[in-house]
């Protein structure tokens, strides 16, 4: 595989905007027919967008987090499923940046620049909580490992060249094993049947004594022993997707009301777009979206500032800023996508129009982690100066 190498932030944003418009065209049909976006992901890979965080010394653009968040916002506004697929891809690039040896970085960054994709095999079902992982990395006498376990919600794995697998070693420490998609003993099952984000193929990964060379394993537990931005970056991208979904839903509502909706007879208006109560509601929804976009930019800039001078204090500021952005974006995505029907009228509920995909995507994606806990951490930080924990989800 070969891919274009993006030079800088400006080019990355231009490419993302162009691809978002391209992907928007078929998004509803892909969702309605559950047509998995293999061609679209190949376009993403070939464009170079999936390698924009590769460090400059390895030939990448190493774009700002503000740029990466905007890329995801643009993709999310076009297709809330497609935007979700590369989220873990960038998260596990960060693990290589922070914990990879020089040789590991050289190898994997070259893979990324060539257009290779990372999936993920992280979450598990049926355990006590999300950090209770049963997947195990067992050492062998020659220094290599064997990987065994079952993963769920493995977004991107079906389309990946490499699948980063989160597992615990015999000392119970957290590691990431980067496993080729075609490794013996690894099976990816397309069994995702979520009501929303239907084309992410976030199914099951089964690992049965999968051999893993020692140089494909990274000590992820070390990430959390000092100030870190692992969770902040991951959550920033989730916030960007929600913000994009909200913007996409608002745009869909605007287009529908301008061209298809009828004014309520009591309004005295000639068109629905002149109905004063609809105007009021659109103003309220626009404020929700604009607030989400503003908080997203603020959070991304806080992460960039912390990357430039990483301390416990700067990491905490970034995590809290991202938490605020995520809370607002999640609430806006669900509200605006639901209000689309309120402002558009009865006809908008026709299943054939598939306008409900925005709400289904928003409601599904915002279940990733509870915003109520983010509000708790924001309150503790503001009131008592308590820094957020280093668990990778904040």
mmCIF file of C-alpha atoms in Angstrom:
data_model
loop_
_atom_site.group_PDB
_atom_site.id
_atom_site.type_symbol
_atom_site.label_atom_id
_atom_site.label_comp_id
_atom_site.label_asym_id
_atom_site.label_seq_id
_atom_site.Cartn_x
_atom_site.Cartn_y
_atom_site.Cartn_z
ATOM 1 C CA UNK A 1 0.000 0.000 0.000
ATOM 2 C CA UNK A 2 1.170 3.519 -0.759
ATOM 3 C CA UNK A 3 -0.239 6.735 0.631
ATOM 4 C CA UNK A 4 0.202 10.448 0.177
ATOM 5 C CA UNK A 5 2.240 12.107 2.906
ATOM 6 C CA UNK A 6 0.541 15.244 4.240
ATOM 7 C CA UNK A 7 2.945 18.116 4.810
ATOM 8 C CA UNK A 8 1.302 20.291 7.454
ATOM 9 C CA UNK A 9 -1.820 21.279 9.390
ATOM 10 C CA UNK A 10 -3.267 23.381 6.579
ATOM 11 C CA UNK A 11 -3.080 20.528 4.088
ATOM 12 C CA UNK A 12 -4.531 18.094 6.633
ATOM 13 C CA UNK A 13 -7.576 20.328 7.166
ATOM 14 C CA UNK A 14 -8.081 20.840 3.430
ATOM 15 C CA UNK A 15 -7.950 17.102 2.769
ATOM 16 C CA UNK A 16 -10.328 16.388 5.649
ATOM 17 C CA UNK A 17 -12.855 18.968 4.458
ATOM 18 C CA UNK A 18 -12.779 17.540 0.934
ATOM 19 C CA UNK A 19 -13.178 13.940 2.087
ATOM 20 C CA UNK A 20 -15.977 14.889 4.495
ATOM 21 C CA UNK A 21 -18.006 16.315 1.621
ATOM 22 C CA UNK A 22 -17.315 13.196 -0.412
ATOM 23 C CA UNK A 23 -18.337 10.866 2.422
ATOM 24 C CA UNK A 24 -21.466 12.879 3.232
ATOM 25 C CA UNK A 25 -23.039 11.939 -0.094
ATOM 26 C CA UNK A 26 -23.430 8.235 0.621
ATOM 27 C CA UNK A 27 -23.654 8.292 4.420
ATOM 28 C CA UNK A 28 -27.413 7.748 4.688
ATOM 29 C CA UNK A 29 -27.399 4.888 2.195
ATOM 30 C CA UNK A 30 -24.455 3.190 3.885
ATOM 31 C CA UNK A 31 -26.318 3.355 7.192
ATOM 32 C CA UNK A 32 -29.674 2.196 5.800
ATOM 33 C CA UNK A 33 -28.129 -0.754 3.954
ATOM 34 C CA UNK A 34 -25.372 -1.360 6.503
ATOM 35 C CA UNK A 35 -22.800 -1.164 3.733
ATOM 36 C CA UNK A 36 -19.421 -1.207 5.455
ATOM 37 C CA UNK A 37 -17.206 1.710 4.352
ATOM 38 C CA UNK A 38 -14.212 -0.237 3.029
ATOM 39 C CA UNK A 39 -13.755 2.024 -0.008
ATOM 40 C CA UNK A 40 -14.073 5.159 2.119
ATOM 41 C CA UNK A 41 -11.453 3.884 4.582
ATOM 42 C CA UNK A 42 -9.130 3.108 1.692
ATOM 43 C CA UNK A 43 -9.611 6.707 0.580
ATOM 44 C CA UNK A 44 -8.721 7.880 4.100
ATOM 45 C CA UNK A 45 -5.577 5.765 4.112
ATOM 46 C CA UNK A 46 -4.475 6.873 0.649
ATOM 47 C CA UNK A 47 -5.087 10.529 1.520
ATOM 48 C CA UNK A 48 -2.470 10.455 4.277
ATOM 49 C CA UNK A 49 -4.900 11.646 6.965
ATOM 50 C CA UNK A 50 -4.347 8.561 9.096
ATOM 51 C CA UNK A 51 -0.650 9.394 9.479
ATOM 52 C CA UNK A 52 -0.872 13.083 10.353
ATOM 53 C CA UNK A 53 0.299 12.575 13.948
ATOM 54 C CA UNK A 54 3.500 10.753 12.980
ATOM 55 C CA UNK A 55 6.397 12.796 14.432
ATOM 56 C CA UNK A 56 8.294 15.091 12.099
ATOM 57 C CA UNK A 57 11.575 13.278 12.682
ATOM 58 C CA UNK A 58 9.953 10.173 11.191
ATOM 59 C CA UNK A 59 8.586 12.032 8.169
ATOM 60 C CA UNK A 60 5.119 12.947 9.409
ATOM 61 C CA UNK A 61 3.279 16.249 9.755
ATOM 62 C CA UNK A 62 2.859 15.885 13.543
ATOM 63 C CA UNK A 63 -0.220 18.110 13.442
ATOM 64 C CA UNK A 64 -1.579 19.982 16.451
ATOM 65 C CA UNK A 65 -4.343 18.360 18.456
ATOM 66 C CA UNK A 66 -6.517 21.301 17.472
ATOM 67 C CA UNK A 67 -6.107 20.165 13.869
ATOM 68 C CA UNK A 68 -6.780 16.513 14.676
ATOM 69 C CA UNK A 69 -9.946 17.428 16.589
ATOM 70 C CA UNK A 70 -11.157 19.467 13.625
ATOM 71 C CA UNK A 71 -10.491 16.556 11.279
ATOM 72 C CA UNK A 72 -12.718 14.344 13.416
ATOM 73 C CA UNK A 73 -15.372 17.060 13.726
ATOM 74 C CA UNK A 74 -15.522 17.379 9.950
ATOM 75 C CA UNK A 75 -15.760 13.626 9.434
ATOM 76 C CA UNK A 76 -18.354 13.343 12.211
ATOM 77 C CA UNK A 77 -20.535 15.993 10.608
ATOM 78 C CA UNK A 78 -20.613 13.883 7.447
ATOM 79 C CA UNK A 79 -20.884 10.352 8.833
ATOM 80 C CA UNK A 80 -21.006 9.549 12.542
ATOM 81 C CA UNK A 81 -20.072 5.933 11.887
ATOM 82 C CA UNK A 82 -17.134 6.519 9.600
ATOM 83 C CA UNK A 83 -15.633 9.109 11.956
ATOM 84 C CA UNK A 84 -15.644 6.606 14.818
ATOM 85 C CA UNK A 85 -13.536 3.987 13.032
ATOM 86 C CA UNK A 86 -10.129 5.775 13.165
ATOM 87 C CA UNK A 87 -10.529 7.060 16.740
ATOM 88 C CA UNK A 88 -8.655 4.135 18.277
ATOM 89 C CA UNK A 89 -6.157 4.271 15.418
ATOM 90 C CA UNK A 90 -4.861 7.602 16.720
ATOM 91 C CA UNK A 91 -5.075 6.526 20.358
ATOM 92 C CA UNK A 92 -2.725 3.626 19.705
ATOM 93 C CA UNK A 93 -0.375 5.786 17.674
ATOM 94 C CA UNK A 94 0.027 7.763 20.906
ATOM 95 C CA UNK A 95 0.999 4.604 22.801
ATOM 96 C CA UNK A 96 3.831 4.077 20.315
ATOM 97 C CA UNK A 97 4.886 7.709 20.673
ATOM 98 C CA UNK A 98 5.014 7.486 24.446
ATOM 99 C CA UNK A 99 6.179 3.913 25.109
ATOM 100 C CA UNK A 100 7.697 2.571 21.899
ATOM 101 C CA UNK A 101 11.412 1.903 21.585
ATOM 102 C CA UNK A 102 13.326 3.640 18.813
ATOM 103 C CA UNK A 103 13.072 0.512 16.662
ATOM 104 C CA UNK A 104 9.360 0.073 17.328
ATOM 105 C CA UNK A 105 8.707 3.691 16.437
ATOM 106 C CA UNK A 106 10.746 3.441 13.253
ATOM 107 C CA UNK A 107 8.838 0.343 12.135
ATOM 108 C CA UNK A 108 5.304 1.427 13.001
ATOM 109 C CA UNK A 109 5.626 5.030 11.856
ATOM 110 C CA UNK A 110 6.795 3.729 8.467
ATOM 111 C CA UNK A 111 3.732 1.472 8.401
ATOM 112 C CA UNK A 112 1.462 4.434 9.110
ATOM 113 C CA UNK A 113 3.049 6.616 6.453
ATOM 114 C CA UNK A 114 2.451 3.795 3.986
ATOM 115 C CA UNK A 115 -1.269 3.928 4.794
ATOM 116 C CA UNK A 116 -1.596 1.023 7.208
ATOM 117 C CA UNK A 117 -4.497 1.127 9.664
ATOM 118 C CA UNK A 118 -4.739 0.294 13.366
ATOM 119 C CA UNK A 119 -7.929 -1.200 14.758
ATOM 120 C CA UNK A 120 -8.469 -2.011 18.410
ATOM 121 C CA UNK A 121 -9.225 -4.938 20.674
ATOM 122 C CA UNK A 122 -9.681 -3.220 23.988
ATOM 123 C CA UNK A 123 -13.064 -3.589 25.692
ATOM 124 C CA UNK A 124 -14.433 -6.804 27.178
ATOM 125 C CA UNK A 125 -17.955 -7.793 28.093
ATOM 126 C CA UNK A 126 -19.150 -9.509 31.248
ATOM 127 C CA UNK A 127 -16.367 -8.305 33.552
ATOM 128 C CA UNK A 128 -16.852 -6.281 36.750
ATOM 129 C CA UNK A 129 -16.045 -2.975 35.028
ATOM 130 C CA UNK A 130 -14.283 -1.614 31.951
ATOM 131 C CA UNK A 131 -10.799 -1.885 33.443
ATOM 132 C CA UNK A 132 -11.260 -5.477 34.607
ATOM 133 C CA UNK A 133 -9.528 -7.228 31.695
ATOM 134 C CA UNK A 134 -9.206 -10.997 31.358
ATOM 135 C CA UNK A 135 -7.146 -11.115 28.167
ATOM 136 C CA UNK A 136 -3.690 -12.411 29.023
ATOM 137 C CA UNK A 137 -0.235 -12.074 27.548
ATOM 138 C CA UNK A 138 1.707 -15.179 28.567
ATOM 139 C CA UNK A 139 5.510 -15.229 28.167
ATOM 140 C CA UNK A 140 7.281 -18.030 26.315
ATOM 141 C CA UNK A 141 10.818 -19.287 26.974
ATOM 142 C CA UNK A 142 12.200 -17.539 23.879
ATOM 143 C CA UNK A 143 11.023 -14.112 25.110
ATOM 144 C CA UNK A 144 7.953 -13.932 22.870
ATOM 145 C CA UNK A 145 4.338 -14.133 24.053
ATOM 146 C CA UNK A 146 1.059 -15.934 23.520
ATOM 147 C CA UNK A 147 -2.153 -13.888 23.609
ATOM 148 C CA UNK A 148 -5.536 -15.292 24.623
ATOM 149 C CA UNK A 149 -8.903 -13.640 25.267
ATOM 150 C CA UNK A 150 -12.128 -12.299 23.808
ATOM 151 C CA UNK A 151 -12.730 -8.622 23.015
ATOM 152 C CA UNK A 152 -15.948 -6.769 22.234
ATOM 153 C CA UNK A 153 -16.769 -3.382 20.663
ATOM 154 C CA UNK A 154 -13.601 -3.752 18.573
ATOM 155 C CA UNK A 155 -14.147 -0.764 16.291
ATOM 156 C CA UNK A 156 -11.816 -0.746 13.310
ATOM 157 C CA UNK A 157 -10.537 -4.304 13.767
ATOM 158 C CA UNK A 158 -12.375 -5.650 10.732
ATOM 159 C CA UNK A 159 -10.713 -3.060 8.496
ATOM 160 C CA UNK A 160 -7.282 -3.016 10.161
ATOM 161 C CA UNK A 161 -3.803 -4.037 9.093
ATOM 162 C CA UNK A 162 -2.721 -4.124 12.746
ATOM 163 C CA UNK A 163 -4.904 -4.741 15.793
ATOM 164 C CA UNK A 164 -3.601 -3.296 19.070
ATOM 165 C CA UNK A 165 -4.767 -5.624 21.845
ATOM 166 C CA UNK A 166 -5.004 -4.462 25.442
ATOM 167 C CA UNK A 167 -3.941 -7.266 27.775
ATOM 168 C CA UNK A 168 -2.433 -7.962 31.164
ATOM 169 C CA UNK A 169 0.879 -9.762 31.596
ATOM 170 C CA UNK A 170 1.689 -12.241 34.375
ATOM 171 C CA UNK A 171 2.551 -9.327 36.713
ATOM 172 C CA UNK A 172 -0.969 -7.950 35.980
ATOM 173 C CA UNK A 173 0.533 -4.863 34.339
ATOM 174 C CA UNK A 174 -1.238 -3.427 31.289
ATOM 175 C CA UNK A 175 0.414 -3.955 27.900
ATOM 176 C CA UNK A 176 -0.530 -3.367 24.276
ATOM 177 C CA UNK A 177 0.295 -6.103 21.770
ATOM 178 C CA UNK A 178 0.251 -5.002 18.115
ATOM 179 C CA UNK A 179 -0.989 -8.029 16.189
ATOM 180 C CA UNK A 180 -1.298 -8.389 12.389
ATOM 181 C CA UNK A 181 -4.889 -8.746 11.223
ATOM 182 C CA UNK A 182 -4.065 -12.132 9.648
ATOM 183 C CA UNK A 183 -2.180 -13.566 12.652
ATOM 184 C CA UNK A 184 -2.865 -17.258 13.341
ATOM 185 C CA UNK A 185 -5.396 -17.707 16.123
ATOM 186 C CA UNK A 186 -6.948 -14.248 15.641
ATOM 187 C CA UNK A 187 -10.541 -14.040 14.426
ATOM 188 C CA UNK A 188 -12.551 -10.871 13.809
ATOM 189 C CA UNK A 189 -16.310 -11.419 13.882
ATOM 190 C CA UNK A 190 -18.652 -8.904 12.234
ATOM 191 C CA UNK A 191 -21.439 -9.253 14.807
ATOM 192 C CA UNK A 192 -22.073 -5.616 15.758
ATOM 193 C CA UNK A 193 -25.825 -4.919 15.738
ATOM 194 C CA UNK A 194 -26.044 -1.536 17.425
ATOM 195 C CA UNK A 195 -28.988 0.711 16.648
ATOM 196 C CA UNK A 196 -26.552 3.474 15.737
ATOM 197 C CA UNK A 197 -23.089 3.758 14.245
ATOM 198 C CA UNK A 198 -24.219 0.728 12.278
ATOM 199 C CA UNK A 199 -21.301 0.657 9.834
ATOM 200 C CA UNK A 200 -18.425 0.743 12.312
ATOM 201 C CA UNK A 201 -18.357 -3.088 12.417
ATOM 202 C CA UNK A 202 -17.571 -2.868 16.139
ATOM 203 C CA UNK A 203 -17.769 -6.591 16.656
ATOM 204 C CA UNK A 204 -15.871 -9.326 18.467
ATOM 205 C CA UNK A 205 -12.192 -10.271 18.340
ATOM 206 C CA UNK A 206 -11.234 -13.756 19.478
ATOM 207 C CA UNK A 207 -7.636 -14.527 20.397
ATOM 208 C CA UNK A 208 -6.667 -18.173 20.765
ATOM 209 C CA UNK A 209 -2.984 -18.641 21.582
ATOM 210 C CA UNK A 210 -1.955 -15.892 19.183
ATOM 211 C CA UNK A 211 1.858 -15.720 18.892
ATOM 212 C CA UNK A 212 3.313 -12.251 19.495
ATOM 213 C CA UNK A 213 7.010 -11.376 19.083
ATOM 214 C CA UNK A 214 8.552 -9.463 21.981
ATOM 215 C CA UNK A 215 9.168 -6.397 19.845
ATOM 216 C CA UNK A 216 5.425 -6.026 19.149
ATOM 217 C CA UNK A 217 4.532 -5.519 22.828
ATOM 218 C CA UNK A 218 4.565 -2.128 24.576
ATOM 219 C CA UNK A 219 4.357 -1.482 28.357
ATOM 220 C CA UNK A 220 1.216 0.639 28.425
ATOM 221 C CA UNK A 221 1.097 0.723 32.246
ATOM 222 C CA UNK A 222 4.098 3.048 32.205
ATOM 223 C CA UNK A 223 1.963 5.653 30.436
ATOM 224 C CA UNK A 224 0.114 6.375 33.674
ATOM 225 C CA UNK A 225 3.083 6.632 36.042
ATOM 226 C CA UNK A 226 3.589 10.339 35.345
ATOM 227 C CA UNK A 227 1.667 13.241 33.825
ATOM 228 C CA UNK A 228 0.042 12.030 30.631
ATOM 229 C CA UNK A 229 -2.427 13.040 27.935
ATOM 230 C CA UNK A 230 -3.464 9.586 26.768
ATOM 231 C CA UNK A 231 -7.020 9.881 28.055
ATOM 232 C CA UNK A 232 -7.345 13.549 27.167
ATOM 233 C CA UNK A 233 -6.511 12.914 23.507
ATOM 234 C CA UNK A 234 -8.810 9.885 23.295
ATOM 235 C CA UNK A 235 -11.700 11.825 24.838
ATOM 236 C CA UNK A 236 -10.977 14.880 22.708
ATOM 237 C CA UNK A 237 -11.607 12.798 19.591
ATOM 238 C CA UNK A 238 -14.842 11.430 21.065
ATOM 239 C CA UNK A 239 -15.939 15.018 21.781
ATOM 240 C CA UNK A 240 -15.083 15.988 18.216
ATOM 241 C CA UNK A 241 -17.232 13.174 16.824
ATOM 242 C CA UNK A 242 -20.214 14.225 18.979
ATOM 243 C CA UNK A 243 -19.720 17.855 17.982
ATOM 244 C CA UNK A 244 -19.659 16.826 14.336
ATOM 245 C CA UNK A 245 -22.833 14.774 14.700
ATOM 246 C CA UNK A 246 -24.581 17.788 16.278
ATOM 247 C CA UNK A 247 -23.489 20.075 13.446
ATOM 248 C CA UNK A 248 -24.541 17.519 10.825
ATOM 249 C CA UNK A 249 -27.967 17.096 12.413
ATOM 250 C CA UNK A 250 -28.484 20.859 12.578
ATOM 251 C CA UNK A 251 -27.564 21.238 8.909
ATOM 252 C CA UNK A 252 -30.009 18.462 8.003
ATOM 253 C CA UNK A 253 -32.773 20.176 9.979
ATOM 254 C CA UNK A 254 -32.083 23.519 8.304
ATOM 255 C CA UNK A 255 -32.241 21.973 4.833
ATOM 256 C CA UNK A 256 -35.462 20.110 5.619
ATOM 257 C CA UNK A 257 -37.302 23.078 7.118
ATOM 258 C CA UNK A 258 -36.248 25.368 4.277
ATOM 259 C CA UNK A 259 -37.383 22.999 1.529
ATOM 260 C CA UNK A 260 -39.975 20.546 2.860
ATOM 261 C CA UNK A 261 -41.649 21.680 6.091
ATOM 262 C CA UNK A 262 -44.946 23.592 6.184
ATOM 263 C CA UNK A 263 -45.550 26.505 8.553
ATOM 264 C CA UNK A 264 -47.966 25.945 11.411
ATOM 265 C CA UNK A 265 -51.243 27.617 10.448
ATOM 266 C CA UNK A 266 -51.357 29.763 13.592
ATOM 267 C CA UNK A 267 -47.996 31.377 12.842
ATOM 268 C CA UNK A 268 -49.310 33.442 9.955
ATOM 269 C CA UNK A 269 -46.013 32.790 8.165
ATOM 270 C CA UNK A 270 -45.768 31.976 4.462
ATOM 271 C CA UNK A 271 -42.990 29.435 4.975
ATOM 272 C CA UNK A 272 -41.784 27.286 7.861
ATOM 273 C CA UNK A 273 -38.482 29.162 7.855
ATOM 274 C CA UNK A 274 -40.397 32.351 8.751
ATOM 275 C CA UNK A 275 -42.282 30.789 11.681
ATOM 276 C CA UNK A 276 -41.115 32.808 14.733
ATOM 277 C CA UNK A 277 -41.284 29.829 17.098
ATOM 278 C CA UNK A 278 -39.177 27.724 14.731
ATOM 279 C CA UNK A 279 -36.713 30.595 14.432
ATOM 280 C CA UNK A 280 -36.475 30.676 18.233
ATOM 281 C CA UNK A 281 -35.837 26.925 18.413
ATOM 282 C CA UNK A 282 -33.184 27.017 15.711
ATOM 283 C CA UNK A 283 -31.453 29.798 17.614
ATOM 284 C CA UNK A 284 -31.377 27.621 20.729
ATOM 285 C CA UNK A 285 -30.018 24.637 18.801
ATOM 286 C CA UNK A 286 -27.396 26.758 17.070
ATOM 287 C CA UNK A 287 -26.188 27.949 20.476
ATOM 288 C CA UNK A 288 -25.754 24.349 21.595
ATOM 289 C CA UNK A 289 -23.686 23.524 18.515
ATOM 290 C CA UNK A 290 -21.603 26.700 18.684
ATOM 291 C CA UNK A 291 -20.896 26.116 22.377
ATOM 292 C CA UNK A 292 -19.759 22.576 21.575
ATOM 293 C CA UNK A 293 -17.449 23.791 18.830
ATOM 294 C CA UNK A 294 -16.002 26.523 21.042
ATOM 295 C CA UNK A 295 -15.340 24.161 23.943
ATOM 296 C CA UNK A 296 -13.809 21.630 21.543
ATOM 297 C CA UNK A 297 -11.343 24.241 20.256
ATOM 298 C CA UNK A 298 -10.561 25.345 23.804
ATOM 299 C CA UNK A 299 -9.927 21.768 24.894
ATOM 300 C CA UNK A 300 -7.728 21.005 21.906
ATOM 301 C CA UNK A 301 -5.633 24.093 22.590
ATOM 302 C CA UNK A 302 -5.280 23.042 26.235
ATOM 303 C CA UNK A 303 -4.000 19.651 25.098
ATOM 304 C CA UNK A 304 -1.554 21.303 22.695
ATOM 305 C CA UNK A 305 -0.309 23.574 25.485
ATOM 306 C CA UNK A 306 0.174 20.581 27.779
ATOM 307 C CA UNK A 307 2.053 18.675 25.072
ATOM 308 C CA UNK A 308 4.465 21.593 24.820
ATOM 309 C CA UNK A 309 5.041 21.690 28.592
ATOM 310 C CA UNK A 310 3.785 18.511 30.231
ATOM 311 C CA UNK A 311 3.415 18.720 34.006
ATOM 312 C CA UNK A 312 0.857 17.413 36.482
ATOM 313 C CA UNK A 313 -0.759 20.842 36.373
ATOM 314 C CA UNK A 314 -0.911 21.215 32.588
ATOM 315 C CA UNK A 315 -2.136 17.635 32.183
ATOM 316 C CA UNK A 316 -4.925 18.290 34.699
ATOM 317 C CA UNK A 317 -5.949 21.508 32.930
ATOM 318 C CA UNK A 318 -6.097 19.646 29.621
ATOM 319 C CA UNK A 319 -8.128 16.755 31.037
ATOM 320 C CA UNK A 320 -10.661 19.087 32.644
ATOM 321 C CA UNK A 321 -10.980 21.160 29.462
ATOM 322 C CA UNK A 322 -11.569 17.989 27.448
ATOM 323 C CA UNK A 323 -14.097 16.730 30.011
ATOM 324 C CA UNK A 324 -16.052 19.985 29.674
ATOM 325 C CA UNK A 325 -15.998 19.696 25.883
ATOM 326 C CA UNK A 326 -17.136 16.076 26.014
ATOM 327 C CA UNK A 327 -20.068 16.805 28.344
ATOM 328 C CA UNK A 328 -21.310 19.671 26.185
ATOM 329 C CA UNK A 329 -20.803 17.791 22.923
ATOM 330 C CA UNK A 330 -22.608 14.679 24.141
ATOM 331 C CA UNK A 331 -25.584 16.676 25.361
ATOM 332 C CA UNK A 332 -25.725 18.761 22.180
ATOM 333 C CA UNK A 333 -25.487 15.758 19.855
ATOM 334 C CA UNK A 334 -28.428 13.982 21.480
ATOM 335 C CA UNK A 335 -30.539 17.136 21.846
ATOM 336 C CA UNK A 336 -29.995 18.541 18.373
ATOM 337 C CA UNK A 337 -30.386 15.169 16.649
ATOM 338 C CA UNK A 338 -33.649 14.631 18.528
ATOM 339 C CA UNK A 339 -34.894 18.163 17.914
ATOM 340 C CA UNK A 340 -34.440 17.633 14.177
ATOM 341 C CA UNK A 341 -37.865 15.956 14.188
ATOM 342 C CA UNK A 342 -39.439 18.522 16.498
ATOM 343 C CA UNK A 343 -38.615 21.380 14.114
ATOM 344 C CA UNK A 344 -39.103 19.493 10.839
ATOM 345 C CA UNK A 345 -42.545 18.022 11.424
ATOM 346 C CA UNK A 346 -44.302 14.716 10.823
ATOM 347 C CA UNK A 347 -42.837 13.975 7.411
ATOM 348 C CA UNK A 348 -39.316 13.919 8.828
ATOM 349 C CA UNK A 349 -40.187 10.734 10.731
ATOM 350 C CA UNK A 350 -40.526 8.706 7.525
ATOM 351 C CA UNK A 351 -38.185 5.765 7.789
ATOM 352 C CA UNK A 352 -37.315 6.095 4.109
ATOM 353 C CA UNK A 353 -35.656 9.483 4.777
ATOM 354 C CA UNK A 354 -33.391 7.947 7.432
ATOM 355 C CA UNK A 355 -33.058 11.242 9.296
ATOM 356 C CA UNK A 356 -33.062 9.260 12.523
ATOM 357 C CA UNK A 357 -29.522 8.053 11.788
ATOM 358 C CA UNK A 358 -28.184 11.250 13.388
ATOM 359 C CA UNK A 359 -29.958 10.546 16.682
ATOM 360 C CA UNK A 360 -29.102 6.844 16.576
ATOM 361 C CA UNK A 361 -25.422 7.671 15.995
ATOM 362 C CA UNK A 362 -25.433 10.307 18.750
ATOM 363 C CA UNK A 363 -27.238 8.132 21.285
ATOM 364 C CA UNK A 364 -24.954 5.163 20.571
ATOM 365 C CA UNK A 365 -21.677 7.059 20.547
ATOM 366 C CA UNK A 366 -22.397 9.029 23.726
ATOM 367 C CA UNK A 367 -22.669 5.745 25.645
ATOM 368 C CA UNK A 368 -18.897 5.227 25.422
ATOM 369 C CA UNK A 369 -18.348 6.564 28.931
ATOM 370 C CA UNK A 370 -20.709 8.384 31.300
ATOM 371 C CA UNK A 371 -20.554 12.175 31.239
ATOM 372 C CA UNK A 372 -21.898 12.251 34.797
ATOM 373 C CA UNK A 373 -18.437 11.214 36.003
ATOM 374 C CA UNK A 374 -16.797 13.919 33.944
ATOM 375 C CA UNK A 375 -19.018 16.483 35.641
ATOM 376 C CA UNK A 376 -17.929 15.041 39.000
ATOM 377 C CA UNK A 377 -14.252 15.504 38.139
ATOM 378 C CA UNK A 378 -14.867 19.031 36.868
ATOM 379 C CA UNK A 379 -16.648 19.917 40.106
ATOM 380 C CA UNK A 380 -13.926 18.423 42.298
ATOM 381 C CA UNK A 381 -11.256 20.296 40.363
ATOM 382 C CA UNK A 382 -13.057 23.637 40.491
ATOM 383 C CA UNK A 383 -14.159 23.426 44.122
ATOM 384 C CA UNK A 384 -11.269 21.634 45.802
ATOM 385 C CA UNK A 385 -8.429 21.689 43.287
ATOM 386 C CA UNK A 386 -8.513 17.880 43.027
ATOM 387 C CA UNK A 387 -6.679 16.789 39.909
ATOM 388 C CA UNK A 388 -8.384 14.149 37.760
ATOM 389 C CA UNK A 389 -7.156 10.545 38.024
ATOM 390 C CA UNK A 390 -4.716 9.031 35.538
ATOM 391 C CA UNK A 391 -6.894 6.164 34.361
ATOM 392 C CA UNK A 392 -6.897 6.970 30.661
ATOM 393 C CA UNK A 393 -10.618 7.787 30.356
ATOM 394 C CA UNK A 394 -10.394 11.475 31.176
#
